């Protein structure tokens, strides 16, 4: 092991205190189904109309394939570092560190994006709510909560998640109270807004909406970040990943379908920036709509708490591997003696997240836009190479119908990449930003870490 890496004697390991339910609660909190439905899904409706149902089905199939990949690789390497450890042990240290570099940007950017988005959700409730100060306060408070014991945080996020589920059940119920149309028509005759009317949904629109849906469903793979705190992780983490995806698909897909079948004026709903809030307000009044907005804001707060936990553990793994130099590595790998959390790393993650809140929300979204494509592609290739080389033969879970899952994932990502590149205004800059991340990470590895013989450590305990 390179001398720059922390010695095993000096490193305090994370304590194993979570079961399948605890990891599931934390992972679902990262995916945050309620905020996805209220914040991301309206974009699908505006792009593809009722074709969003086909988009949801397509994205669901892609996410199932990717979840199988996560499940197999996580059972082989249930390590806090997550994806970069999987890639490093199958494709080599340079590829692993490139994956690490992409994750560094994407993981840190999530906190300010979510924090800045809270104002957009609450603007109808508190019109004068300042965006940047609100984001800073929320990220800061969530960081302090993230310092506490992981089991306590699993309980907190589980309670918040219950509120999310209640909100989504309410949306579903309001949509089904007075059914206006046959849901099969969404599959046989999908329509989208066109001027003041409706027109058949195009395949291109459905494809763009599918790419949005993949981002809305993302988060189930975050279970691996909690792998070192899970009892019998190699045998149980795959179950948490697959359950997280199933719940996410149901909790996001069913309210969407219910709202569409219950919409009184379909064109107005498809064009609305807040169709689900409008549905609640129309069915139960303005106060209910405001209460729903508060519930969605709470869901975002819950996601920030869960992501602070996951991100701190990701950086704990990178520090254990000696990625940043002794001062930072020692700080980010320090474990609190009472709470068992990587407390200095948690504070550092929160501080960076608060600083990033001063950047424009649109810039942050573009910066992180294509990172998920690179991450999914990396683990899909890692799964195939690991099978071929035998590097992942010790995995306790093996995906069915191999190699169907990684092939489906790579084909879907290729199509999404082409569609994203054709979007000159936002998509192309997102891909360029990810390419720059890759170049920076590769350069750092070649100039600094290669001579230190950097590697991704897998704890034996």
CSV table of C-alpha atoms in Angstrom, one decimal:
chain,number,residue,atom,x,y,z
A,1,UNK,CA,0.0,0.0,0.0
A,2,UNK,CA,1.4,3.5,-0.8
A,3,UNK,CA,2.7,5.3,2.2
A,4,UNK,CA,0.5,8.3,1.5
A,5,UNK,CA,-2.5,6.1,2.3
A,6,UNK,CA,-3.6,6.1,6.0
A,7,UNK,CA,-2.4,3.1,7.9
A,8,UNK,CA,-5.0,0.6,9.0
A,9,UNK,CA,-3.9,1.1,12.6
A,10,UNK,CA,-4.6,4.8,12.5
A,11,UNK,CA,-8.0,4.5,10.7
A,12,UNK,CA,-11.2,4.1,12.7
A,13,UNK,CA,-13.7,2.0,10.7
A,14,UNK,CA,-17.3,2.9,10.3
A,15,UNK,CA,-19.5,0.9,12.8
A,16,UNK,CA,-22.0,-1.6,11.3
A,17,UNK,CA,-25.4,-0.7,12.7
A,18,UNK,CA,-27.8,-0.7,9.8
A,19,UNK,CA,-30.1,-3.4,8.4
A,20,UNK,CA,-31.9,-3.6,5.1
A,21,UNK,CA,-34.7,-1.2,6.3
A,22,UNK,CA,-32.2,1.4,7.5
A,23,UNK,CA,-30.3,1.5,4.3
A,24,UNK,CA,-33.6,1.5,2.3
A,25,UNK,CA,-34.9,4.5,4.2
A,26,UNK,CA,-31.7,6.4,3.6
A,27,UNK,CA,-31.6,5.4,-0.1
A,28,UNK,CA,-35.2,6.4,-0.7
A,29,UNK,CA,-34.6,9.7,1.0
A,30,UNK,CA,-31.8,10.3,-1.6
A,31,UNK,CA,-34.1,9.5,-4.5
A,32,UNK,CA,-36.8,11.7,-2.8
A,33,UNK,CA,-39.8,10.6,-4.8
A,34,UNK,CA,-42.1,13.5,-3.7
A,35,UNK,CA,-39.7,16.2,-4.9
A,36,UNK,CA,-39.1,14.3,-8.1
A,37,UNK,CA,-42.8,14.2,-8.8
A,38,UNK,CA,-43.4,17.9,-8.0
A,39,UNK,CA,-40.2,19.3,-9.4
A,40,UNK,CA,-38.9,17.0,-12.2
A,41,UNK,CA,-42.0,15.2,-13.6
A,42,UNK,CA,-43.7,18.4,-14.7
A,43,UNK,CA,-40.8,18.9,-17.2
A,44,UNK,CA,-41.7,15.5,-18.6
A,45,UNK,CA,-45.3,16.5,-19.1
A,46,UNK,CA,-44.3,19.8,-20.8
A,47,UNK,CA,-42.0,18.0,-23.1
A,48,UNK,CA,-44.0,14.9,-24.1
A,49,UNK,CA,-47.5,15.3,-22.6
A,50,UNK,CA,-49.2,12.0,-21.9
A,51,UNK,CA,-46.2,10.4,-23.7
A,52,UNK,CA,-44.7,10.8,-20.3
A,53,UNK,CA,-46.3,7.4,-19.5
A,54,UNK,CA,-44.3,5.7,-22.3
A,55,UNK,CA,-41.2,7.7,-21.1
A,56,UNK,CA,-41.7,6.4,-17.6
A,57,UNK,CA,-41.9,2.8,-18.8
A,58,UNK,CA,-38.8,3.1,-20.9
A,59,UNK,CA,-36.9,4.8,-18.2
A,60,UNK,CA,-38.1,2.2,-15.7
A,61,UNK,CA,-36.7,-0.6,-17.9
A,62,UNK,CA,-33.3,1.2,-18.1
A,63,UNK,CA,-33.2,1.8,-14.4
A,64,UNK,CA,-34.0,-1.9,-13.7
A,65,UNK,CA,-31.1,-2.9,-15.8
A,66,UNK,CA,-28.8,-0.4,-14.1
A,67,UNK,CA,-30.0,-1.4,-10.7
A,68,UNK,CA,-29.1,-5.0,-11.5
A,69,UNK,CA,-25.6,-3.8,-12.2
A,70,UNK,CA,-25.4,-1.8,-9.0
A,71,UNK,CA,-26.7,-4.8,-7.1
A,72,UNK,CA,-24.0,-7.2,-8.4
A,73,UNK,CA,-21.1,-4.8,-8.1
A,74,UNK,CA,-22.2,-3.6,-4.7
A,75,UNK,CA,-22.4,-7.1,-3.4
A,76,UNK,CA,-18.8,-7.6,-4.5
A,77,UNK,CA,-17.6,-4.2,-3.2
A,78,UNK,CA,-20.0,-2.8,-0.5
A,79,UNK,CA,-17.6,0.0,0.2
A,80,UNK,CA,-18.3,3.7,1.2
A,81,UNK,CA,-16.4,5.0,-1.9
A,82,UNK,CA,-19.1,3.5,-4.1
A,83,UNK,CA,-18.8,3.5,-7.9
A,84,UNK,CA,-15.1,4.4,-8.1
A,85,UNK,CA,-14.1,1.4,-6.1
A,86,UNK,CA,-16.0,-0.9,-8.4
A,87,UNK,CA,-14.4,0.7,-11.5
A,88,UNK,CA,-10.9,0.7,-10.0
A,89,UNK,CA,-11.0,-3.0,-9.2
A,90,UNK,CA,-12.3,-4.0,-12.7
A,91,UNK,CA,-10.9,-1.4,-15.1
A,92,UNK,CA,-7.8,-0.2,-13.2
A,93,UNK,CA,-6.8,2.6,-10.9
A,94,UNK,CA,-6.8,5.4,-13.5
A,95,UNK,CA,-10.3,4.6,-14.6
A,96,UNK,CA,-11.3,4.3,-11.0
A,97,UNK,CA,-9.9,7.8,-10.1
A,98,UNK,CA,-11.6,9.3,-13.2
A,99,UNK,CA,-14.9,7.9,-11.8
A,100,UNK,CA,-14.0,9.3,-8.4
A,101,UNK,CA,-13.4,12.7,-10.0
A,102,UNK,CA,-16.8,12.7,-11.7
A,103,UNK,CA,-18.5,11.7,-8.5
A,104,UNK,CA,-16.7,14.5,-6.5
A,105,UNK,CA,-18.4,17.2,-8.7
A,106,UNK,CA,-21.8,15.5,-8.9
A,107,UNK,CA,-21.9,14.7,-5.2
A,108,UNK,CA,-21.0,18.2,-4.0
A,109,UNK,CA,-23.3,19.9,-6.5
A,110,UNK,CA,-26.4,18.1,-5.4
A,111,UNK,CA,-26.5,20.0,-2.0
A,112,UNK,CA,-26.7,23.5,-3.4
A,113,UNK,CA,-29.0,22.5,-6.3
A,114,UNK,CA,-31.4,21.0,-3.7
A,115,UNK,CA,-31.0,23.9,-1.3
A,116,UNK,CA,-31.6,26.5,-4.0
A,117,UNK,CA,-34.6,24.6,-5.3
A,118,UNK,CA,-36.5,24.9,-2.0
A,119,UNK,CA,-37.4,28.5,-2.8
A,120,UNK,CA,-38.9,27.4,-6.1
A,121,UNK,CA,-41.2,25.0,-4.2
A,122,UNK,CA,-42.2,27.5,-1.4
A,123,UNK,CA,-42.6,30.6,-3.6
A,124,UNK,CA,-46.4,30.2,-3.5
A,125,UNK,CA,-46.4,29.9,0.3
A,126,UNK,CA,-43.7,32.5,1.2
A,127,UNK,CA,-43.3,34.8,-1.8
A,128,UNK,CA,-40.5,36.9,-0.3
A,129,UNK,CA,-38.4,33.9,0.7
A,130,UNK,CA,-34.7,34.7,-0.3
A,131,UNK,CA,-33.2,32.0,-2.3
A,132,UNK,CA,-29.5,32.0,-1.4
A,133,UNK,CA,-29.8,32.6,2.4
A,134,UNK,CA,-32.5,30.0,2.6
A,135,UNK,CA,-30.3,27.4,0.8
A,136,UNK,CA,-27.3,28.2,3.0
A,137,UNK,CA,-29.3,27.8,6.2
A,138,UNK,CA,-31.0,24.5,5.0
A,139,UNK,CA,-27.7,23.0,3.9
A,140,UNK,CA,-26.0,24.1,7.2
A,141,UNK,CA,-28.7,22.6,9.4
A,142,UNK,CA,-28.8,19.4,7.4
A,143,UNK,CA,-25.0,19.1,7.8
A,144,UNK,CA,-25.3,19.4,11.6
A,145,UNK,CA,-28.0,16.7,11.6
A,146,UNK,CA,-25.7,14.6,9.5
A,147,UNK,CA,-23.1,14.6,12.3
A,148,UNK,CA,-25.3,12.4,14.4
A,149,UNK,CA,-25.4,8.6,14.6
A,150,UNK,CA,-26.3,6.9,11.4
A,151,UNK,CA,-29.1,4.9,13.1
A,152,UNK,CA,-30.6,8.1,14.4
A,153,UNK,CA,-30.4,9.6,10.9
A,154,UNK,CA,-32.0,6.5,9.4
A,155,UNK,CA,-34.9,7.0,11.8
A,156,UNK,CA,-35.2,10.7,11.0
A,157,UNK,CA,-35.1,10.2,7.3
A,158,UNK,CA,-37.6,7.3,7.7
A,159,UNK,CA,-40.1,9.6,9.4
A,160,UNK,CA,-39.7,12.3,6.8
A,161,UNK,CA,-40.1,9.7,4.1
A,162,UNK,CA,-43.4,8.7,5.6
A,163,UNK,CA,-44.6,12.3,5.1
A,164,UNK,CA,-43.5,12.0,1.5
A,165,UNK,CA,-45.4,8.9,1.0
A,166,UNK,CA,-48.6,10.4,2.5
A,167,UNK,CA,-48.2,13.4,0.2
A,168,UNK,CA,-47.9,11.1,-2.9
A,169,UNK,CA,-50.9,9.0,-1.7
A,170,UNK,CA,-52.9,12.2,-1.5
A,171,UNK,CA,-52.1,13.2,-5.0
A,172,UNK,CA,-53.0,9.7,-6.2
A,173,UNK,CA,-56.3,9.8,-4.4
A,174,UNK,CA,-57.2,13.2,-5.7
A,175,UNK,CA,-56.5,12.1,-9.2
A,176,UNK,CA,-58.7,8.9,-8.9
A,177,UNK,CA,-61.7,10.6,-7.3
A,178,UNK,CA,-63.2,11.6,-10.6
A,179,UNK,CA,-61.6,9.6,-13.5
A,180,UNK,CA,-61.9,11.5,-16.7
A,181,UNK,CA,-60.3,9.2,-19.3
A,182,UNK,CA,-59.1,5.7,-20.1
A,183,UNK,CA,-55.4,5.3,-19.1
A,184,UNK,CA,-54.9,2.9,-22.0
A,185,UNK,CA,-55.2,5.9,-24.3
A,186,UNK,CA,-51.9,7.2,-23.0
A,187,UNK,CA,-50.2,4.2,-24.6
A,188,UNK,CA,-52.2,4.0,-27.8
A,189,UNK,CA,-52.7,7.7,-28.5
A,190,UNK,CA,-50.2,9.8,-26.5
A,191,UNK,CA,-50.7,13.5,-27.0
A,192,UNK,CA,-48.6,16.6,-26.2
A,193,UNK,CA,-49.4,20.4,-26.1
A,194,UNK,CA,-49.2,22.2,-29.4
A,195,UNK,CA,-50.2,25.9,-29.4
A,196,UNK,CA,-53.6,26.1,-27.8
A,197,UNK,CA,-54.5,22.5,-28.4
A,198,UNK,CA,-53.1,19.0,-28.4
A,199,UNK,CA,-51.2,17.0,-31.0
A,200,UNK,CA,-49.8,13.4,-31.1
A,201,UNK,CA,-46.7,13.1,-29.0
A,202,UNK,CA,-43.5,12.6,-31.1
A,203,UNK,CA,-41.0,9.9,-30.6
A,204,UNK,CA,-38.3,12.5,-30.1
A,205,UNK,CA,-40.3,14.2,-27.3
A,206,UNK,CA,-40.9,10.8,-25.6
A,207,UNK,CA,-37.2,10.1,-25.8
A,208,UNK,CA,-36.3,13.4,-24.2
A,209,UNK,CA,-38.9,12.8,-21.5
A,210,UNK,CA,-37.4,9.4,-20.9
A,211,UNK,CA,-34.0,10.9,-20.2
A,212,UNK,CA,-35.6,13.3,-17.7
A,213,UNK,CA,-37.3,10.3,-16.1
A,214,UNK,CA,-34.0,8.5,-15.7
A,215,UNK,CA,-32.7,11.4,-13.7
A,216,UNK,CA,-36.0,11.5,-11.7
A,217,UNK,CA,-35.6,7.8,-10.7
A,218,UNK,CA,-31.9,8.1,-9.9
A,219,UNK,CA,-30.6,7.5,-6.4
A,220,UNK,CA,-31.2,3.8,-5.8
A,221,UNK,CA,-27.4,3.1,-6.2
A,222,UNK,CA,-26.6,5.4,-3.2
A,223,UNK,CA,-27.2,2.4,-1.0
A,224,UNK,CA,-23.6,1.3,-1.6
A,225,UNK,CA,-22.3,4.4,0.3
A,226,UNK,CA,-23.8,3.0,3.4
A,227,UNK,CA,-22.4,-0.5,2.8
A,228,UNK,CA,-19.7,-0.3,5.5
A,229,UNK,CA,-22.3,0.5,8.1
A,230,UNK,CA,-24.6,-2.4,7.1
A,231,UNK,CA,-24.7,-5.8,8.8
A,232,UNK,CA,-23.8,-8.6,6.3
A,233,UNK,CA,-23.6,-6.1,3.5
A,234,UNK,CA,-22.3,-8.4,0.7
A,235,UNK,CA,-25.4,-10.6,1.2
A,236,UNK,CA,-28.0,-7.9,1.9
A,237,UNK,CA,-27.2,-4.7,0.0
A,238,UNK,CA,-28.5,-5.9,-3.3
A,239,UNK,CA,-31.9,-6.3,-1.7
A,240,UNK,CA,-31.9,-2.7,-0.5
A,241,UNK,CA,-31.0,-1.5,-4.0
A,242,UNK,CA,-33.7,-3.4,-5.8
A,243,UNK,CA,-36.3,-2.5,-3.1
A,244,UNK,CA,-35.3,1.2,-3.4
A,245,UNK,CA,-35.9,1.1,-7.2
A,246,UNK,CA,-39.2,-0.7,-6.9
A,247,UNK,CA,-40.6,1.8,-4.3
A,248,UNK,CA,-39.3,4.7,-6.4
A,249,UNK,CA,-41.0,3.5,-9.6
A,250,UNK,CA,-44.3,3.0,-7.8
A,251,UNK,CA,-44.2,6.2,-5.7
A,252,UNK,CA,-43.4,8.3,-8.8
A,253,UNK,CA,-45.2,6.4,-11.5
A,254,UNK,CA,-48.6,5.9,-9.8
A,255,UNK,CA,-49.3,9.6,-8.9
A,256,UNK,CA,-48.3,10.6,-12.5
A,257,UNK,CA,-50.9,8.2,-13.9
A,258,UNK,CA,-53.5,9.1,-11.4
A,259,UNK,CA,-53.1,12.8,-12.1
A,260,UNK,CA,-53.4,12.3,-15.9
A,261,UNK,CA,-56.6,10.2,-15.7
A,262,UNK,CA,-58.2,12.7,-13.3
A,263,UNK,CA,-57.2,16.0,-15.0
A,264,UNK,CA,-60.3,18.0,-15.9
A,265,UNK,CA,-58.6,20.0,-18.6
A,266,UNK,CA,-55.7,17.9,-19.9
A,267,UNK,CA,-54.1,20.6,-22.0
A,268,UNK,CA,-53.9,23.0,-19.0
A,269,UNK,CA,-52.4,20.3,-16.8
A,270,UNK,CA,-49.8,19.4,-19.3
A,271,UNK,CA,-48.7,23.0,-19.8
A,272,UNK,CA,-48.7,23.8,-16.0
A,273,UNK,CA,-45.3,24.2,-14.2
A,274,UNK,CA,-47.0,22.8,-11.1
A,275,UNK,CA,-49.6,20.3,-12.2
A,276,UNK,CA,-49.7,18.2,-9.1
A,277,UNK,CA,-49.9,21.2,-6.8
A,278,UNK,CA,-52.7,22.6,-9.0
A,279,UNK,CA,-54.6,19.3,-8.7
A,280,UNK,CA,-54.4,19.3,-4.9
A,281,UNK,CA,-55.5,23.0,-4.8
A,282,UNK,CA,-58.4,22.3,-7.1
A,283,UNK,CA,-59.6,19.3,-5.2
A,284,UNK,CA,-58.9,20.4,-1.6
A,285,UNK,CA,-58.4,24.2,-1.6
A,286,UNK,CA,-55.5,26.7,-1.3
A,287,UNK,CA,-54.5,25.7,2.2
A,288,UNK,CA,-54.1,22.0,1.1
A,289,UNK,CA,-52.0,23.2,-1.8
A,290,UNK,CA,-49.8,25.2,0.5
A,291,UNK,CA,-49.5,22.3,2.9
A,292,UNK,CA,-48.5,20.1,0.0
A,293,UNK,CA,-45.8,22.6,-1.0
A,294,UNK,CA,-44.4,22.5,2.6
A,295,UNK,CA,-44.4,18.7,2.4
A,296,UNK,CA,-42.4,18.8,-0.8
A,297,UNK,CA,-39.9,21.2,0.8
A,298,UNK,CA,-39.6,18.8,3.7
A,299,UNK,CA,-38.9,16.0,1.2
A,300,UNK,CA,-36.1,18.1,-0.3
A,301,UNK,CA,-34.7,18.8,3.2
A,302,UNK,CA,-34.8,15.0,3.8
A,303,UNK,CA,-32.9,14.4,0.6
A,304,UNK,CA,-30.2,16.9,1.7
A,305,UNK,CA,-29.8,15.2,5.0
A,306,UNK,CA,-29.5,11.8,3.3
A,307,UNK,CA,-27.1,13.1,0.7
A,308,UNK,CA,-24.9,14.8,3.4
A,309,UNK,CA,-24.6,11.3,5.0
A,310,UNK,CA,-23.8,9.6,1.7
A,311,UNK,CA,-21.4,12.3,0.5
A,312,UNK,CA,-19.4,12.3,3.8
A,313,UNK,CA,-19.0,8.6,3.5
A,314,UNK,CA,-17.9,8.8,-0.1
A,315,UNK,CA,-15.2,11.3,0.9
A,316,UNK,CA,-14.3,9.1,3.9
A,317,UNK,CA,-13.5,6.4,1.3
A,318,UNK,CA,-11.5,8.7,-0.9
A,319,UNK,CA,-9.5,9.9,2.2
A,320,UNK,CA,-8.8,6.3,3.3
A,321,UNK,CA,-7.3,5.7,-0.2
A,322,UNK,CA,-5.0,8.7,0.2
A,323,UNK,CA,-6.5,10.8,-2.6
A,324,UNK,CA,-5.9,14.3,-1.4
A,325,UNK,CA,-2.8,14.5,0.8
A,326,UNK,CA,-2.3,14.0,4.5
A,327,UNK,CA,-4.2,17.0,6.1
A,328,UNK,CA,-7.4,16.5,4.1
A,329,UNK,CA,-7.2,12.7,4.2
A,330,UNK,CA,-6.9,12.7,8.0
A,331,UNK,CA,-9.7,15.2,8.4
A,332,UNK,CA,-12.1,13.5,6.2
A,333,UNK,CA,-11.4,10.0,7.6
A,334,UNK,CA,-11.8,11.1,11.3
A,335,UNK,CA,-14.6,9.3,13.1
A,336,UNK,CA,-16.5,10.9,16.0
A,337,UNK,CA,-15.9,8.8,19.1
A,338,UNK,CA,-19.6,9.1,20.2
A,339,UNK,CA,-21.6,9.4,17.1
A,340,UNK,CA,-19.6,7.1,14.9
A,341,UNK,CA,-19.8,9.6,11.9
A,342,UNK,CA,-17.0,11.0,9.7
A,343,UNK,CA,-17.6,14.3,11.5
A,344,UNK,CA,-14.9,16.5,10.0
A,345,UNK,CA,-15.6,15.2,6.6
A,346,UNK,CA,-19.3,15.9,7.1
A,347,UNK,CA,-18.5,19.5,8.1
A,348,UNK,CA,-16.2,19.9,5.2
A,349,UNK,CA,-18.9,18.6,2.8
A,350,UNK,CA,-21.5,20.9,4.3
A,351,UNK,CA,-19.2,24.0,4.1
A,352,UNK,CA,-18.4,23.4,0.4
A,353,UNK,CA,-22.1,22.9,-0.3
A,354,UNK,CA,-22.9,26.2,1.5
A,355,UNK,CA,-20.3,28.1,-0.5
A,356,UNK,CA,-21.6,26.6,-3.8
A,357,UNK,CA,-25.0,28.1,-3.0
A,358,UNK,CA,-23.7,31.4,-4.2
A,359,UNK,CA,-23.4,30.1,-7.7
A,360,UNK,CA,-26.4,30.4,-10.1
A,361,UNK,CA,-28.7,27.4,-10.0
A,362,UNK,CA,-28.7,27.0,-13.8
A,363,UNK,CA,-24.9,26.8,-13.9
A,364,UNK,CA,-24.9,24.1,-11.2
A,365,UNK,CA,-27.5,22.1,-13.1
A,366,UNK,CA,-25.6,22.3,-16.4
A,367,UNK,CA,-22.3,21.5,-14.6
A,368,UNK,CA,-23.7,18.2,-13.2
A,369,UNK,CA,-26.0,17.4,-16.1
A,370,UNK,CA,-24.1,14.7,-18.0
A,371,UNK,CA,-22.2,13.2,-15.0
A,372,UNK,CA,-24.8,10.6,-14.4
A,373,UNK,CA,-24.5,9.3,-17.9
A,374,UNK,CA,-20.7,8.8,-17.4
A,375,UNK,CA,-21.3,7.1,-14.0
A,376,UNK,CA,-23.9,4.6,-15.4
A,377,UNK,CA,-21.7,3.9,-18.4
A,378,UNK,CA,-18.6,3.3,-16.2
A,379,UNK,CA,-20.3,0.7,-13.9
A,380,UNK,CA,-21.9,-1.0,-16.9
A,381,UNK,CA,-18.5,-1.5,-18.5
A,382,UNK,CA,-17.1,-2.5,-15.1
A,383,UNK,CA,-19.7,-5.2,-14.7
A,384,UNK,CA,-18.8,-6.8,-18.1
A,385,UNK,CA,-15.1,-6.5,-17.6
A,386,UNK,CA,-15.4,-7.9,-14.0
A,387,UNK,CA,-17.3,-10.9,-15.3
A,388,UNK,CA,-14.8,-11.5,-18.1
A,389,UNK,CA,-11.6,-11.1,-16.0
A,390,UNK,CA,-13.1,-12.8,-12.9
A,391,UNK,CA,-12.5,-9.7,-10.7
A,392,UNK,CA,-16.1,-9.8,-9.5
A,393,UNK,CA,-16.4,-13.5,-9.2
A,394,UNK,CA,-16.7,-13.2,-5.4
A,395,UNK,CA,-20.0,-11.2,-5.7
A,396,UNK,CA,-22.8,-12.8,-3.7
A,397,UNK,CA,-25.4,-11.5,-6.1
A,398,UNK,CA,-25.4,-12.1,-9.8
A,399,UNK,CA,-27.7,-10.2,-12.2
A,400,UNK,CA,-30.2,-12.4,-14.2
A,401,UNK,CA,-29.9,-12.7,-18.0
A,402,UNK,CA,-26.4,-11.4,-18.1
A,403,UNK,CA,-25.2,-9.5,-20.3
A,404,UNK,CA,-28.6,-8.1,-21.1
A,405,UNK,CA,-28.6,-5.4,-18.3
A,406,UNK,CA,-25.3,-3.7,-19.1
A,407,UNK,CA,-26.1,-3.9,-22.9
A,408,UNK,CA,-29.5,-2.2,-22.3
A,409,UNK,CA,-27.9,0.4,-20.1
A,410,UNK,CA,-25.1,1.3,-22.6
A,411,UNK,CA,-27.5,1.4,-25.6
A,412,UNK,CA,-29.9,3.7,-23.7
A,413,UNK,CA,-27.0,5.9,-22.6
A,414,UNK,CA,-25.7,6.2,-26.1
A,415,UNK,CA,-29.1,7.3,-27.4
A,416,UNK,CA,-29.5,9.8,-24.5
A,417,UNK,CA,-26.0,11.2,-25.1
A,418,UNK,CA,-26.8,11.8,-28.8
A,419,UNK,CA,-30.0,13.6,-27.9
A,420,UNK,CA,-28.3,15.6,-25.2
A,421,UNK,CA,-25.5,16.7,-27.5
A,422,UNK,CA,-28.1,18.0,-30.0
A,423,UNK,CA,-29.4,20.3,-27.3
A,424,UNK,CA,-27.0,23.2,-28.0
A,425,UNK,CA,-28.3,25.5,-25.2
A,426,UNK,CA,-28.1,23.1,-22.2
A,427,UNK,CA,-27.3,19.5,-23.1
A,428,UNK,CA,-24.0,20.2,-25.0
A,429,UNK,CA,-22.5,22.4,-22.3
A,430,UNK,CA,-23.4,19.6,-19.8
A,431,UNK,CA,-21.4,17.0,-21.8
A,432,UNK,CA,-18.5,19.4,-22.2
A,433,UNK,CA,-18.5,20.0,-18.5
A,434,UNK,CA,-18.3,16.3,-17.8
A,435,UNK,CA,-15.5,15.9,-20.3
A,436,UNK,CA,-13.5,18.6,-18.5
A,437,UNK,CA,-14.1,16.8,-15.2
A,438,UNK,CA,-12.7,13.6,-16.8
A,439,UNK,CA,-9.6,15.5,-18.1
A,440,UNK,CA,-9.0,17.1,-14.7
A,441,UNK,CA,-9.3,13.7,-12.9
A,442,UNK,CA,-7.1,11.9,-15.3
A,443,UNK,CA,-4.4,14.6,-15.2
A,444,UNK,CA,-4.4,14.6,-11.3
A,445,UNK,CA,-4.0,10.8,-11.4
A,446,UNK,CA,-1.2,10.9,-14.0
A,447,UNK,CA,0.8,13.8,-12.4
A,448,UNK,CA,0.3,13.0,-8.7
A,449,UNK,CA,-1.3,9.7,-7.8
A,450,UNK,CA,0.3,7.3,-10.2
A,451,UNK,CA,3.7,7.7,-8.7
A,452,UNK,CA,2.2,7.1,-5.3
A,453,UNK,CA,0.7,3.8,-6.5
A,454,UNK,CA,-2.8,5.0,-5.6
A,455,UNK,CA,-5.4,2.2,-5.2
A,456,UNK,CA,-9.0,1.9,-4.0
A,457,UNK,CA,-8.9,0.1,-0.6
A,458,UNK,CA,-11.4,-2.6,0.3
A,459,UNK,CA,-11.7,-3.0,4.1
A,460,UNK,CA,-11.4,-6.5,5.3
A,461,UNK,CA,-13.4,-6.0,8.5
